[in-house]
């Protein structure tokens, strides 16, 4: 029987609108000469011991000692990874191939660290660390032979994990990265000379456009090397001088680093850096926000942003790109993410970022045994968040409009936050409060102020939106100068158990305050508040 005309039309329409065909995998941004592109790729966390027949409760390794390892039971896992585990080589190379097929000639590539898997130090060694990073260096170098690649170290790229040395004496760690991990093939001699000091460098991309690659692992709360120091590696002094010079030379600075300042948006009160380091860095970046109005980070594995202020006005935005690794976090409630890579567009004349396109792999759509991964466009920042323009005030305006509304920007943002792992997350008050306060305040003082203001009723019950009055203002006096903030923990780091208790108690208090408030408000009004029913976040898919 012949296909009827309408079913043929349906078929054609289906093909035309299938997501794969719908978003052509070739970037069209070349068409405009004054727009350049930049790839960002981060947090590969390559685990060469991933096995499709591994045990997903044991990092997908084939452990002889694993309780699941017998002849009757073997997991049958996807070639491209699993939400419980770090990236197999197939996922890492698939991500890099996707970058190549989407945009083969970016102006440059930013590689924001963390190539090493979340394994115990006892299963790792310095030799393996250098080798894993070196293999990824070669993959990127051979896939993009003619493109400048700017690398930065992540907290996992050290051995032992997180222990990043702050000075050269006694450690040749940075020199080894250059030789054994082949970063000497990526960095110019001048940049290498700076890099060996303590893992940071500053380089001119083109006239008037500077890249600063910071080693923020020095500020990471779990780095014991920098416990007693005030300016590890002399990086603050160096950064201040670099930004002052760039400002005088009327350069625009693109700043990249692994660990971002601020508080984790999916975990109440979890600040990555030591408080004094966090505040010093935020102060410098705020002060020079005219020169560096956009910053690019990794580390969190989630997709989010944070705002910085100068003289009380929002002046700069920090952008966190999601990881290649899909691995679930060990922190309760955080969850896994789909693998992602990010393409920025910028104006080659003004050196300002214009937009980014977030690409991802829907890992749950790949059945075991399938050897083909289709990377797709997840969203475009300007059009889909959406933003009025790609400036810090526009990001501020976006977060000001966050609400519980099913069609709202917040619900979309929350989906992108897990790289669409949670397709339709249902937020509660705590999620909204934690997200908003983390976005608008990169210091603990401001974050706590925001939390206090929100718990005093600024989550507007009537339209289920945030009432922004007072949230974004930083309190004039330190909240509590001697308060000892709960220290940060990496999702996979070994942390003192009391840190979890402090974090858990604090978040419970915050949540309880919102729930009590919601109940009280509900009593004094006649409208039904379905939106404030407690919905625990569940992992979907
Ligand atoms: C992979 O597992 C083997 C066997 O347990 C171990 O010897 C090796 O060090 C592991 N390799 C890496 C890179 O973790
Ligand atoms: C690095 O690549 C080499 C050559 O492909 C391979 O033999 C080696 O096992 C890889 N090492 C790691 C740790 O991935
Ligand atoms: C890289 O540049 C060299 C020399 O200009 C050229 O021969 C080669 O084809 C280029 N490779 C790619 C992949 O563009
Ligand atoms: C870092 O310091 C803490 C507290 O002193 C200690 O428990 C931990 O073992 C240290 N970590 C490393 C890798 O030295
Ligand atoms: C930091 O100071 C403490 C106490 O003064 C000392 O025990 C510790 O060894 C110091 N750590 C480092 C890395 O210098
Ligand atoms: C802030 O910037 C001004 C002008 O560029 C400079 O003089 C001052 O030292 C900077 N302060 C800090 C704390 O960076
Ligand atoms: C992620 O980890 C949490 C516990 O932290 C667990 O409840 C959840 O089932 C895990 N999700 C996946 C997909 O592994
Ligand atoms: C880039 O900046 C120049 C100078 O301000 C401007 O003329 C041009 O329109 C901009 N291009 C885009 C695509 O924004
Ligand atoms: C990913 O794939 C799964 C399984 O095919 C599907 O249920 C889910 O909706 C997809 N997610 C997205 C964001 O398309
Ligand atoms: C794994 O699952 C796929 C798809 O369900 C199936 O085709 C394949 O035979 C399975 N492999 C094993 C070893 O069980
Ligand atoms: C960018 O958007 C912000 C927020 O909507 C707006 O205040 C600002 O005027 C816009 N800037 C430009 C140059 O259009
Ligand atoms: C939710 O948002 C849509 C689109 O912005 C709007 O039309 C609708 O009125 C909103 N609903 C509520 C309950 O606020």
Short mmCIF file of C-alpha atoms in Angstrom, two decimals, residues 194 197-198 200-203 210-216 218-219 231-248 251 253-257 259 261 273 277-289 291-292 294-295 297 308 318:
data_model
loop_
_atom_site.label_atom_id
_atom_site.label_comp_id
_atom_site.label_asym_id
_atom_site.label_seq_id
_atom_site.Cartn_x
_atom_site.Cartn_y
_atom_site.Cartn_z
CA UNK A 194 54.65 32.18 34.79
CA UNK A 197 55.46 29.64 39.86
CA UNK A 198 52.12 28.36 41.17
CA UNK A 200 48.69 30.73 37.03
CA UNK A 201 49.46 32.80 33.93
CA UNK A 202 48.34 35.88 32.03
CA UNK A 203 48.59 36.09 28.26
CA UNK A 210 43.83 39.29 27.70
CA UNK A 211 43.34 35.87 29.23
CA UNK A 212 44.09 35.32 32.92
CA UNK A 213 44.16 31.72 34.08
CA UNK A 214 43.98 31.58 37.88
CA UNK A 215 44.85 28.68 40.13
CA UNK A 216 41.93 28.95 42.58
CA UNK A 218 45.11 27.33 46.18
CA UNK A 219 42.05 28.82 47.92
CA UNK A 231 48.44 35.01 49.73
CA UNK A 232 49.27 31.51 48.47
CA UNK A 233 51.66 31.54 45.54
CA UNK A 234 51.57 35.36 45.66
CA UNK A 235 48.56 35.08 43.38
CA UNK A 236 46.43 37.88 44.88
CA UNK A 237 49.24 40.41 44.55
CA UNK A 238 49.97 39.19 41.03
CA UNK A 239 46.27 39.28 40.01
CA UNK A 240 45.80 42.80 41.36
CA UNK A 241 48.89 43.96 39.43
CA UNK A 242 47.77 42.21 36.24
CA UNK A 243 44.30 43.76 36.41
CA UNK A 244 45.68 47.20 37.19
CA UNK A 245 48.01 46.96 34.18
CA UNK A 246 45.25 45.63 31.92
CA UNK A 247 42.99 48.50 33.02
CA UNK A 248 45.68 51.08 32.24
CA UNK A 251 42.43 45.71 27.74
CA UNK A 253 40.19 40.44 30.48
CA UNK A 254 38.66 36.99 30.22
CA UNK A 255 39.30 35.24 33.51
CA UNK A 256 39.22 31.45 33.78
CA UNK A 257 39.66 29.17 36.78
CA UNK A 259 37.02 26.43 41.64
CA UNK A 261 34.12 31.82 44.52
CA UNK A 273 37.01 28.46 49.33
CA UNK A 277 40.39 33.80 50.39
CA UNK A 278 36.86 33.94 49.00
CA UNK A 279 36.41 37.50 50.20
CA UNK A 280 39.78 38.72 48.97
CA UNK A 281 39.16 37.30 45.51
CA UNK A 282 35.63 38.71 45.32
CA UNK A 283 36.95 42.14 46.39
CA UNK A 284 39.61 42.21 43.66
CA UNK A 285 37.24 40.98 40.94
CA UNK A 286 34.57 43.48 41.97
CA UNK A 287 37.02 46.33 42.02
CA UNK A 288 38.14 45.58 38.45
CA UNK A 289 34.75 44.57 37.07
CA UNK A 291 38.02 45.25 32.94
CA UNK A 292 36.84 41.74 33.77
CA UNK A 294 32.80 37.95 32.70
CA UNK A 295 34.52 35.03 34.35
CA UNK A 297 34.68 28.45 35.89
CA UNK A 308 29.35 40.48 41.65
CA UNK A 318 30.70 34.42 36.91
#
